[in-house]
Amino acid sequence: MTTLFISDLHLDAERPAVTELFGAFMQGEARRADALYILGDLFEAWVGDDDPSETGAYVAARIREVADAGVPVFFIRGNRDFLLGDTFARRAGIRILPDPAVVMLYGKPAILMHGDLLCTGDTAYQAFRAQTRNTAWQAQFLSQPLAARLAFAAQARAASAAHQGGMKQDNQASFETLTDVTPSAVEATLAQFGIDTLIHGHTHRPALHDLTLGDRACRRIVLGDWYEQGSVLRVEPSGMALEKLL
């Protein structure tokens, strides 16, 4: 009995080895799981469900095989694939969850998030996030030709890389703080839901953090990214383990 969690795969045609690793994972242990949760940034970029990319088709097919094998697959949108919609969900056989979402794991509740909402110190990003999650903005963006949307996504990635590169150069310590979660946001989320376990990705800092909130012992689990190798959280009735896929 195992439930699997992955996040921040950033699958892209330019990194075929990672896409192949994802395929092997889906054709292997994912098919034997009780459930699979993908907590955002499955793709490096997603500009609409009408994107005919081979990577998108391959990923959808591998997920559908898992779903057809009887394993429920759940997805939370990330900051790179927040435009992933119902058409892709039906194609892949996934259920899209809100961010945050509360699920039961072997009788115990857990909060699931992509994780970007917890990075409140990066005010520029939070402003961009608020804009791009607006339904009117999304409708206007999706009405543009596919080529224009792909160009926008490329420009946005370049601007993000430049922004982060500038922060690193100016002040490495400040960069680390701004791109990680804000402790007060974590505490507020745990307090809001009254739940002791929080699982998220986004920051690319895989770890299991134990913390105390009042008289409650809580745990925050951060999933790893798939840039250099795979990363998976395995949760069983007896406990959990965050491990690499080589």
XYZ file of N, CA and C in Angstrom:
738
model
N 0.857 -1.194 0.000
C 0.000 0.000 0.000
C 0.890 1.241 0.000
N 0.917 1.941 -1.138
C 1.770 3.114 -1.272
C 1.062 4.177 -2.106
N 1.121 5.407 -1.630
C 0.655 6.551 -2.400
C 1.878 7.371 -2.799
N 1.931 7.769 -4.057
C 3.099 8.436 -4.616
C 2.832 9.916 -4.873
N 3.858 10.735 -4.626
C 3.785 12.173 -4.886
C 5.016 12.595 -5.695
N 4.781 13.333 -6.769
C 5.866 13.899 -7.558
C 5.520 15.344 -7.902
N 6.531 16.110 -8.251
C 6.323 17.521 -8.559
C 7.527 18.051 -9.325
N 7.324 19.158 -10.027
C 8.421 19.903 -10.650
C 9.263 19.051 -11.586
N 8.582 18.316 -12.455
C 9.286 17.520 -13.451
C 9.816 18.402 -14.585
N 9.098 19.469 -14.908
C 9.500 20.415 -15.954
C 9.800 19.689 -17.270
N 8.917 18.788 -17.650
C 9.138 18.000 -18.857
C 9.119 18.891 -20.093
N 10.066 18.614 -20.988
C 10.263 19.485 -22.139
C 10.994 18.693 -23.213
N 10.745 19.040 -24.466
C 11.382 18.331 -25.575
C 12.893 18.444 -25.537
N 13.417 19.480 -24.896
C 14.861 19.680 -24.846
C 15.546 18.791 -23.801
N 14.757 18.082 -22.986
C 15.335 17.214 -21.960
C 14.696 15.820 -22.079
N 14.950 15.130 -23.197
C 14.280 13.842 -23.452
C 14.591 12.765 -22.425
N 15.765 12.808 -21.811
C 16.120 11.765 -20.848
C 15.190 11.796 -19.636
N 14.819 12.988 -19.204
C 13.918 13.099 -18.062
C 12.517 12.629 -18.441
N 12.101 12.935 -19.664
C 10.798 12.446 -20.128
C 10.786 10.927 -20.173
N 11.897 10.329 -20.586
C 11.998 8.866 -20.597
C 11.970 8.313 -19.178
N 12.612 8.996 -18.241
C 12.579 8.571 -16.841
C 11.152 8.611 -16.308
N 10.416 9.660 -16.664
C 9.014 9.753 -16.270
C 8.223 8.581 -16.850
N 8.467 8.268 -18.118
C 7.764 7.153 -18.741
C 8.035 5.838 -18.036
N 9.300 5.616 -17.660
C 9.646 4.384 -16.952
C 8.981 4.332 -15.588
N 8.929 5.460 -14.909
C 8.273 5.537 -13.604
C 6.783 5.215 -13.734
N 6.152 5.767 -14.756
C 4.719 5.540 -14.947
C 4.422 4.103 -15.351
N 5.315 3.496 -16.093
C 5.101 2.119 -16.522
C 5.568 1.111 -15.481
N 6.206 1.631 -14.410
C 6.679 0.767 -13.342
C 5.859 0.916 -12.080
N 6.464 1.520 -11.049
C 5.810 1.531 -9.736
C 4.525 2.343 -9.699
N 4.359 3.321 -10.581
C 3.125 4.114 -10.554
C 1.896 3.243 -10.786
N 2.032 2.197 -11.578
C 0.897 1.317 -11.878
C 0.511 0.429 -10.698
N 1.395 0.348 -9.707
C 1.109 -0.488 -8.538
C 0.682 0.340 -7.323
N 0.583 1.646 -7.488
C 0.296 2.536 -6.366
C -1.196 2.562 -6.029
N -1.492 3.008 -4.810
C -2.877 3.260 -4.432
C -3.392 4.524 -5.105
N -2.505 5.499 -5.301
C -2.852 6.746 -5.969
C -1.566 7.470 -6.322
N -1.649 8.360 -7.301
C -0.522 9.195 -7.707
C -0.971 10.652 -7.698
N -0.176 11.492 -7.030
C -0.440 12.928 -6.989
C 0.719 13.657 -7.675
N 0.383 14.516 -8.625
C 1.366 15.345 -9.322
C 1.104 16.784 -8.891
N 2.043 17.365 -8.131
C 1.777 18.663 -7.501
C 2.364 19.829 -8.297
N 2.100 19.850 -9.587
C 2.406 21.010 -10.399
C 3.748 20.984 -11.102
N 3.858 21.839 -12.122
C 5.039 21.948 -12.972
C 5.420 20.601 -13.561
N 4.407 19.894 -14.021
C 4.641 18.668 -14.784
C 5.411 19.010 -16.055
N 5.055 20.151 -16.656
C 5.705 20.611 -17.877
C 6.545 21.855 -17.603
N 7.548 22.055 -18.408
C 8.356 23.271 -18.344
C 7.506 24.488 -18.680
N 6.593 24.305 -19.617
C 5.642 25.364 -19.965
C 4.418 24.717 -20.594
N 3.260 25.304 -20.349
C 2.014 24.800 -20.948
C 1.168 26.009 -21.323
N 0.962 26.197 -22.623
C 0.289 27.414 -23.101
C -1.137 27.154 -23.560
N -1.643 25.975 -23.297
C -3.016 25.645 -23.674
C -3.132 24.198 -24.103
N -4.307 23.632 -23.927
C -4.510 22.216 -24.222
C -4.496 21.910 -25.711
N -4.460 22.948 -26.557
C -4.394 22.727 -27.999
C -2.959 22.592 -28.499
N -1.986 22.633 -27.599
C -0.585 22.474 -27.991
C -0.368 21.041 -28.492
N 0.064 20.868 -29.751
C 0.192 19.522 -30.318
C 1.556 18.873 -30.101
N 2.312 19.301 -29.099
C 3.679 18.819 -28.921
C 3.718 17.316 -28.675
N 4.798 16.691 -29.158
C 4.982 15.261 -28.955
C 5.171 14.938 -27.471
N 5.845 15.838 -26.745
C 6.044 15.614 -25.314
C 4.710 15.576 -24.588
N 3.832 16.527 -24.895
C 2.517 16.551 -24.268
C 1.728 15.288 -24.558
N 1.782 14.827 -25.805
C 1.054 13.614 -26.181
C 1.626 12.388 -25.463
N 2.955 12.311 -25.375
C 3.592 11.182 -24.703
C 3.231 11.152 -23.223
N 3.294 12.301 -22.576
C 2.998 12.377 -21.148
C 1.538 12.011 -20.882
N 0.643 12.534 -21.700
C -0.777 12.217 -21.536
C -1.027 10.720 -21.681
N -0.359 10.094 -22.649
C -0.548 8.660 -22.884
C -0.042 7.828 -21.710
N 1.104 8.215 -21.143
C 1.651 7.456 -20.013
C 0.755 7.601 -18.773
N 0.237 8.794 -18.551
C -0.657 8.990 -17.407
C -1.947 8.213 -17.611
N -2.489 8.245 -18.832
C -3.738 7.533 -19.124
C -3.574 6.043 -18.872
N -2.419 5.488 -19.180
C -2.191 4.061 -18.938
C -2.268 3.735 -17.453
N -1.731 4.630 -16.624
C -1.799 4.429 -15.175
C -3.239 4.515 -14.691
N -3.950 5.538 -15.168
C -5.353 5.706 -14.785
C -6.184 4.507 -15.242
N -5.928 4.022 -16.456
C -6.676 2.875 -16.973
C -6.347 1.594 -16.211
N -5.187 1.566 -15.552
C -4.817 0.399 -14.731
C -5.510 0.428 -13.380
N -6.309 1.473 -13.124
C -7.069 1.550 -11.886
C -6.453 2.412 -10.811
N -5.379 3.151 -11.137
C -4.729 4.020 -10.166
C -5.253 5.443 -10.347
N -5.925 6.022 -9.362
C -6.384 7.405 -9.502
C -5.199 8.361 -9.551
N -5.239 9.307 -10.499
C -4.157 10.273 -10.675
C -4.727 11.679 -10.456
N -4.115 12.416 -9.538
C -4.574 13.756 -9.188
C -3.496 14.777 -9.547
N -3.946 15.978 -9.865
C -3.012 17.006 -10.336
C -3.366 18.357 -9.727
N -2.345 19.075 -9.268
C -2.486 20.478 -8.866
C -1.650 21.308 -9.821
N -2.226 22.348 -10.355
C -1.509 23.193 -11.313
C -0.331 23.903 -10.642
N 0.763 24.047 -11.399
C 1.935 24.763 -10.916
C 2.066 26.121 -11.567
N 3.180 26.774 -11.344
C 3.391 28.087 -11.940
C 3.816 27.994 -13.400
N 4.206 26.800 -13.866
C 4.568 26.626 -15.275
C 3.422 26.037 -16.102
N 2.485 25.356 -15.457
C 1.406 24.709 -16.208
C 0.026 25.054 -15.642
N -0.131 26.333 -15.218
C -1.416 26.744 -14.642
C -2.518 26.812 -15.688
N -2.156 26.738 -16.981
C -3.165 26.756 -18.043
C -3.574 25.347 -18.474
N -3.049 24.339 -17.806
C -3.482 22.977 -18.114
C -4.951 22.849 -17.719
N -5.770 22.417 -18.674
C -7.213 22.477 -18.464
C -7.927 21.149 -18.573
N -9.243 21.256 -18.708
C -10.093 20.070 -18.686
C -9.877 19.152 -19.890
N -9.517 19.731 -21.037
C -9.298 18.893 -22.223
C -8.141 17.943 -22.006
N -7.019 18.458 -21.503
C -5.879 17.583 -21.204
C -6.233 16.619 -20.081
N -6.971 17.094 -19.082
C -7.333 16.230 -17.959
C -8.132 15.020 -18.432
N -9.085 15.251 -19.324
C -9.869 14.135 -19.858
C -8.996 13.198 -20.687
N -8.100 13.781 -21.462
C -7.212 12.991 -22.316
C -6.301 12.093 -21.479
N -5.794 12.621 -20.379
C -4.846 11.881 -19.548
C -5.521 11.068 -18.447
N -6.797 11.343 -18.181
C -7.491 10.617 -17.126
C -7.152 11.086 -15.731
N -6.866 12.399 -15.585
C -6.506 12.943 -14.281
C -7.641 13.782 -13.715
N -7.594 13.951 -12.412
C -8.529 14.842 -11.732
C -7.741 16.034 -11.211
N -8.179 17.246 -11.582
C -7.496 18.460 -11.157
C -8.042 18.897 -9.799
N -7.134 19.098 -8.856
C -7.497 19.519 -7.502
C -7.250 21.017 -7.339
N -7.948 21.641 -6.395
C -7.655 23.050 -6.089
C -6.330 23.168 -5.360
N -5.822 24.379 -5.296
C -4.586 24.654 -4.566
C -4.889 25.714 -3.509
N -4.868 25.332 -2.213
C -4.522 24.033 -1.640
C -5.691 23.055 -1.682
N -5.361 21.781 -1.428
C -6.360 20.724 -1.337
C -6.068 19.891 -0.093
N -7.109 19.311 0.492
C -6.961 18.432 1.649
C -7.362 17.022 1.230
N -6.490 16.058 1.504
C -6.769 14.664 1.175
C -6.515 13.801 2.409
N -7.066 12.613 2.396
C -6.825 11.648 3.462
C -5.796 10.633 2.995
N -4.777 10.442 3.807
C -3.725 9.471 3.507
C -3.707 8.414 4.609
N -4.349 7.290 4.322
C -4.397 6.170 5.262
C -4.923 6.624 6.625
N -6.030 7.357 6.562
C -6.724 7.772 7.772
C -6.258 9.084 8.369
N -5.234 9.724 7.791
C -4.720 10.978 8.316
C -4.816 12.064 7.247
N -5.258 13.266 7.605
C -5.392 14.330 6.599
C -4.051 14.978 6.286
N -3.936 15.485 5.061
C -2.744 16.213 4.640
C -3.170 17.344 3.716
N -2.458 18.464 3.802
C -2.665 19.593 2.904
C -1.708 19.442 1.736
N -2.219 19.577 0.520
C -1.394 19.509 -0.674
C -1.394 20.871 -1.363
N -0.222 21.320 -1.808
C -0.100 22.579 -2.540
C 0.995 22.420 -3.591
N 0.960 23.298 -4.605
C 2.141 23.368 -5.460
C 3.288 23.965 -4.656
N 3.013 25.049 -3.937
C 4.003 25.642 -3.056
C 4.302 27.096 -3.325
N 3.959 27.601 -4.517
C 4.295 28.986 -4.824
C 3.516 29.982 -3.976
N 2.337 29.612 -3.523
C 1.565 30.511 -2.661
C 2.246 30.756 -1.322
N 3.166 29.884 -0.955
C 3.859 30.017 0.326
C 5.065 30.956 0.239
N 5.452 31.327 -0.977
C 6.634 32.183 -1.171
C 6.216 33.645 -1.206
N 5.681 34.118 -0.118
C 5.094 35.459 -0.084
C 6.134 36.572 -0.091
N 7.397 36.242 0.181
C 8.430 37.264 0.166
C 8.743 37.794 -1.221
N 8.482 36.985 -2.261
C 8.722 37.411 -3.641
C 7.470 38.123 -4.145
N 7.364 39.390 -3.809
C 6.146 40.150 -4.128
C 5.954 40.325 -5.630
N 7.054 40.428 -6.395
C 6.932 40.572 -7.848
C 6.294 39.323 -8.444
N 6.727 38.156 -7.974
C 6.129 36.924 -8.479
C 4.664 36.808 -8.067
N 4.353 37.151 -6.828
C 2.975 37.032 -6.363
C 2.044 37.940 -7.163
N 2.539 39.111 -7.571
C 1.728 40.003 -8.410
C 1.496 39.377 -9.782
N 2.548 38.774 -10.347
C 2.418 38.094 -11.636
C 1.466 36.913 -11.516
N 1.566 36.188 -10.423
C 0.681 35.043 -10.223
C -0.774 35.470 -10.166
N -1.045 36.521 -9.432
C -2.420 37.011 -9.318
C -2.968 37.420 -10.689
N -2.136 38.055 -11.495
C -2.568 38.482 -12.823
C -2.890 37.288 -13.710
N -1.997 36.299 -13.721
C -2.158 35.191 -14.658
C -3.200 34.170 -14.199
N -3.621 34.222 -12.957
C -4.703 33.337 -12.502
C -6.075 33.968 -12.704
N -6.111 35.202 -13.130
C -7.378 35.885 -13.398
C -8.047 35.259 -14.623
N -9.314 34.916 -14.502
C -9.999 34.210 -15.589
C -10.077 35.053 -16.857
N -10.239 36.366 -16.726
C -10.304 37.233 -17.903
C -8.954 37.242 -18.616
N -7.853 37.320 -17.836
C -6.523 37.297 -18.443
C -6.303 35.981 -19.175
N -6.699 34.886 -18.562
C -6.491 33.586 -19.185
C -7.308 33.440 -20.467
N -8.547 33.909 -20.447
C -9.378 33.824 -21.640
C -8.768 34.633 -22.785
N -8.270 35.826 -22.459
C -7.644 36.669 -23.485
C -6.380 36.015 -24.018
N -5.585 35.436 -23.129
C -4.338 34.797 -23.548
C -4.611 33.586 -24.437
N -5.556 32.751 -24.026
C -5.855 31.532 -24.781
C -6.513 31.815 -26.118
N -7.038 33.021 -26.302
C -7.644 33.388 -27.584
C -6.594 33.727 -28.641
N -5.338 33.901 -28.223
C -4.268 34.238 -29.156
C -3.805 32.994 -29.915
N -3.198 33.192 -31.088
C -2.665 32.038 -31.840
C -1.625 31.291 -31.011
N -1.484 30.000 -31.269
C -0.564 29.168 -30.516
C 0.865 29.702 -30.599
N 1.277 30.156 -31.774
C 2.643 30.663 -31.934
C 2.903 31.854 -31.023
N 1.914 32.729 -30.882
C 2.075 33.897 -30.019
C 2.169 33.482 -28.558
N 1.391 32.480 -28.172
C 1.442 32.002 -26.781
C 2.781 31.337 -26.475
N 3.298 30.561 -27.423
C 4.597 29.928 -27.220
C 5.703 30.978 -27.096
N 5.611 32.024 -27.905
C 6.606 33.093 -27.832
C 6.530 33.804 -26.481
N 5.317 34.035 -25.999
C 5.155 34.673 -24.689
C 5.761 33.818 -23.594
N 5.513 32.508 -23.659
C 6.046 31.606 -22.638
C 7.568 31.623 -22.645
N 8.170 31.638 -23.831
C 9.628 31.676 -23.924
C 10.169 32.974 -23.339
N 9.495 34.081 -23.630
C 9.924 35.372 -23.088
C 9.777 35.401 -21.568
N 8.693 34.825 -21.069
C 8.469 34.812 -19.627
C 9.531 33.983 -18.922
N 9.917 32.842 -19.501
C 10.972 32.019 -18.891
C 12.302 32.756 -18.898
N 12.587 33.443 -19.999
C 13.841 34.201 -20.076
C 13.858 35.328 -19.059
N 12.717 36.012 -18.910
C 12.638 37.111 -17.944
C 12.784 36.590 -16.519
N 12.181 35.432 -16.236
C 12.293 34.840 -14.906
C 13.729 34.456 -14.609
N 14.407 33.855 -15.600
C 15.799 33.460 -15.401
C 16.685 34.679 -15.166
N 16.420 35.750 -15.916
C 17.198 36.975 -15.741
C 16.948 37.594 -14.372
N 15.675 37.571 -13.950
C 15.316 38.125 -12.641
C 16.011 37.361 -11.523
N 15.965 36.046 -11.595
C 16.606 35.246 -10.556
C 18.122 35.362 -10.615
N 18.660 35.429 -11.842
C 20.102 35.601 -11.967
C 20.573 36.911 -11.368
N 19.783 37.964 -11.565
C 20.124 39.253 -10.979
C 20.073 39.215 -9.465
N 19.058 38.540 -8.911
C 18.964 38.434 -7.460
C 20.152 37.657 -6.888
N 20.546 36.571 -7.581
C 21.691 35.792 -7.111
C 22.960 36.633 -7.086
N 23.149 37.413 -8.144
C 24.353 38.219 -8.248
C 24.380 39.328 -7.206
N 23.232 39.943 -6.957
C 23.177 41.052 -6.011
C 23.329 40.584 -4.570
N 22.622 39.497 -4.243
C 22.639 39.042 -2.855
C 22.166 37.599 -2.807
N 23.099 36.670 -2.716
C 22.760 35.251 -2.727
C 21.845 34.885 -1.558
N 22.128 35.446 -0.383
C 21.304 35.131 0.790
C 19.875 35.620 0.591
N 19.724 36.809 0.028
C 18.390 37.345 -0.231
C 17.654 36.492 -1.257
N 18.377 36.031 -2.279
C 17.776 35.163 -3.294
C 17.243 33.885 -2.662
N 18.034 33.271 -1.803
C 17.607 32.035 -1.155
C 16.355 32.258 -0.319
N 16.278 33.398 0.343
C 15.115 33.695 1.185
C 13.870 33.941 0.338
N 14.009 34.765 -0.714
C 12.853 35.136 -1.523
C 12.280 33.963 -2.302
N 13.131 33.036 -2.707
C 12.651 31.915 -3.516
C 12.269 30.703 -2.680
N 12.354 30.812 -1.372
C 11.894 29.741 -0.498
C 10.574 30.170 0.147
N 9.946 29.245 0.853
C 8.692 29.569 1.518
C 8.937 30.558 2.649
N 7.899 31.321 2.975
C 7.932 32.220 4.125
C 7.404 31.455 5.332
N 8.170 31.345 6.415
C 7.712 30.558 7.571
C 6.332 30.967 8.069
N 6.037 32.250 8.058
C 4.726 32.695 8.543
C 3.603 32.206 7.641
N 3.877 32.077 6.330
C 2.852 31.565 5.409
C 2.607 30.084 5.662
N 3.661 29.345 5.954
C 3.510 27.924 6.292
C 2.687 27.771 7.566
N 3.035 28.549 8.581
C 2.326 28.463 9.856
C 0.862 28.860 9.695
N 0.602 29.895 8.893
C -0.776 30.339 8.685
C -1.599 29.264 7.976
N -0.979 28.579 7.018
C -1.684 27.516 6.287
C -2.012 26.345 7.205
N -1.047 25.920 7.993
C -1.286 24.828 8.935
C -2.352 25.213 9.961
N -2.314 26.465 10.421
C -3.302 26.922 11.398
C -4.690 27.024 10.784
N -4.755 27.507 9.543
C -6.041 27.666 8.873
C -6.787 26.341 8.753
N -6.061 25.297 8.383
C -6.696 24.003 8.160
C -6.723 23.131 9.405
N -5.893 23.447 10.387
C -5.836 22.616 11.576
C -5.340 21.217 11.295
N -4.455 21.114 10.316
C -3.912 19.822 9.889
C -2.401 19.856 10.086
N -1.818 18.707 10.460
C -0.420 18.679 10.878
C 0.570 18.373 9.762
N 0.085 17.997 8.573
C 0.976 17.604 7.484
C 0.726 18.462 6.255
N 1.803 19.019 5.690
C 1.745 19.837 4.485
C 2.754 19.280 3.492
N 2.289 18.996 2.267
C 3.153 18.466 1.209
C 3.111 19.428 0.036
N 4.287 19.838 -0.456
C 4.321 20.759 -1.591
C 5.617 20.603 -2.358
N 5.674 21.269 -3.512
C 6.870 21.322 -4.330
C 7.298 22.767 -4.533
N 7.642 23.112 -5.762
C 7.948 24.465 -6.236
C 9.341 24.963 -5.897
N 9.804 24.815 -4.670
C 11.055 25.447 -4.266
C 12.297 24.662 -4.682
N 12.121 23.411 -5.092
C 13.238 22.561 -5.503
C 14.239 22.360 -4.357
N 13.714 22.293 -3.147
C 14.544 22.064 -1.962
C 13.994 20.852 -1.203
N 14.178 19.648 -1.741
C 13.558 18.462 -1.134
C 14.031 18.233 0.298
N 13.074 18.044 1.188
C 13.399 17.832 2.603
C 12.134 17.509 3.374
N 12.309 16.924 4.555
C 11.232 16.719 5.515
C 11.524 17.619 6.711
N 10.637 18.573 6.943
C 10.824 19.548 8.010
C 9.838 19.270 9.151
N 10.358 19.099 10.342
C 9.510 18.985 11.521
C 9.436 20.356 12.197
N 8.249 20.778 12.587
C 8.068 22.063 13.243
C 6.959 21.963 14.274
N 6.966 22.914 15.199
C 5.964 22.955 16.252
C 5.115 24.202 16.078
N 3.810 24.007 16.091
C 2.866 25.112 15.973
C 1.971 25.077 17.209
N 2.265 25.950 18.174
C 1.565 25.873 19.443
C 1.952 24.587 20.145
N 0.938 23.767 20.438
C 1.229 22.478 21.061
C 1.152 21.331 20.055
N 1.155 21.661 18.751
C 1.037 20.654 17.703
C 2.380 20.380 17.059
N 2.708 19.107 16.904
C 3.879 18.683 16.146
C 3.462 18.533 14.689
N 4.073 19.320 13.813
C 3.687 19.335 12.403
C 4.861 18.918 11.529
N 4.558 18.598 10.300
C 5.596 18.215 9.350
C 5.296 18.837 7.986
N 6.339 19.407 7.363
C 6.253 19.947 6.003
C 7.199 19.160 5.116
N 6.654 18.560 4.068
C 7.446 17.755 3.145
C 7.554 18.500 1.832
N 8.783 18.733 1.390
C 9.040 19.438 0.135
C 9.540 18.437 -0.902
N 8.827 18.331 -2.006
C 9.207 17.402 -3.065
C 10.379 17.957 -3.873
N 11.165 17.076 -4.450
C 12.294 17.491 -5.274
C 11.912 17.679 -6.730
N 12.775 18.375 -7.463
C 12.550 18.564 -8.898
C 13.174 17.409 -9.683
N 12.944 17.423 -11.002
C 13.435 16.362 -11.880
C 14.448 16.904 -12.891
N 15.210 17.911 -12.540
C 16.190 18.451 -13.480
C 17.381 17.519 -13.658
N 17.896 16.964 -12.574
C 19.069 16.094 -12.645
C 18.709 14.620 -12.456
N 17.678 14.351 -11.672
C 17.198 12.993 -11.462
C 15.744 13.089 -11.008
N 15.094 11.945 -10.930
C 13.726 11.957 -10.459
C 13.653 12.079 -8.947
N 12.486 12.436 -8.440
C 12.260 12.553 -7.003
C 10.838 12.116 -6.718
N 10.668 11.283 -5.691
C 9.338 10.775 -5.367
C 9.177 10.677 -3.851
N 8.005 11.030 -3.386
C 7.625 10.801 -1.990
C 6.709 9.592 -1.964
N 7.106 8.589 -1.184
C 6.291 7.386 -1.018
C 5.674 7.419 0.376
N 4.353 7.399 0.422
C 3.631 7.422 1.692
C 2.924 6.085 1.877
N 3.158 5.467 3.028
C 2.532 4.199 3.381
C 1.866 4.342 4.748
N 1.017 3.414 5.130
C 0.383 3.509 6.458
C 1.392 3.604 7.599
N 2.584 3.048 7.376
C 3.592 3.031 8.445
C 4.502 4.266 8.440
N 4.423 5.097 7.400
C 5.296 6.261 7.359
C 5.524 6.736 5.938
N 6.572 7.558 5.751
C 6.850 8.114 4.428
C 8.345 8.220 4.204
N 8.714 8.252 2.908
C 10.122 8.376 2.539
C 10.225 9.218 1.280
N 11.130 10.189 1.290
C 11.393 11.055 0.156
C 12.704 10.586 -0.473
N 12.648 10.121 -1.720
C 13.807 9.476 -2.313
C 14.034 9.923 -3.752
N 15.242 9.685 -4.243
C 15.613 10.015 -5.609
C 15.356 8.821 -6.514
N 15.058 9.131 -7.773
C 14.979 8.119 -8.826
C 16.174 8.349 -9.739
N 17.095 7.443 -9.790
C 18.314 7.619 -10.577
C 18.133 7.079 -11.987
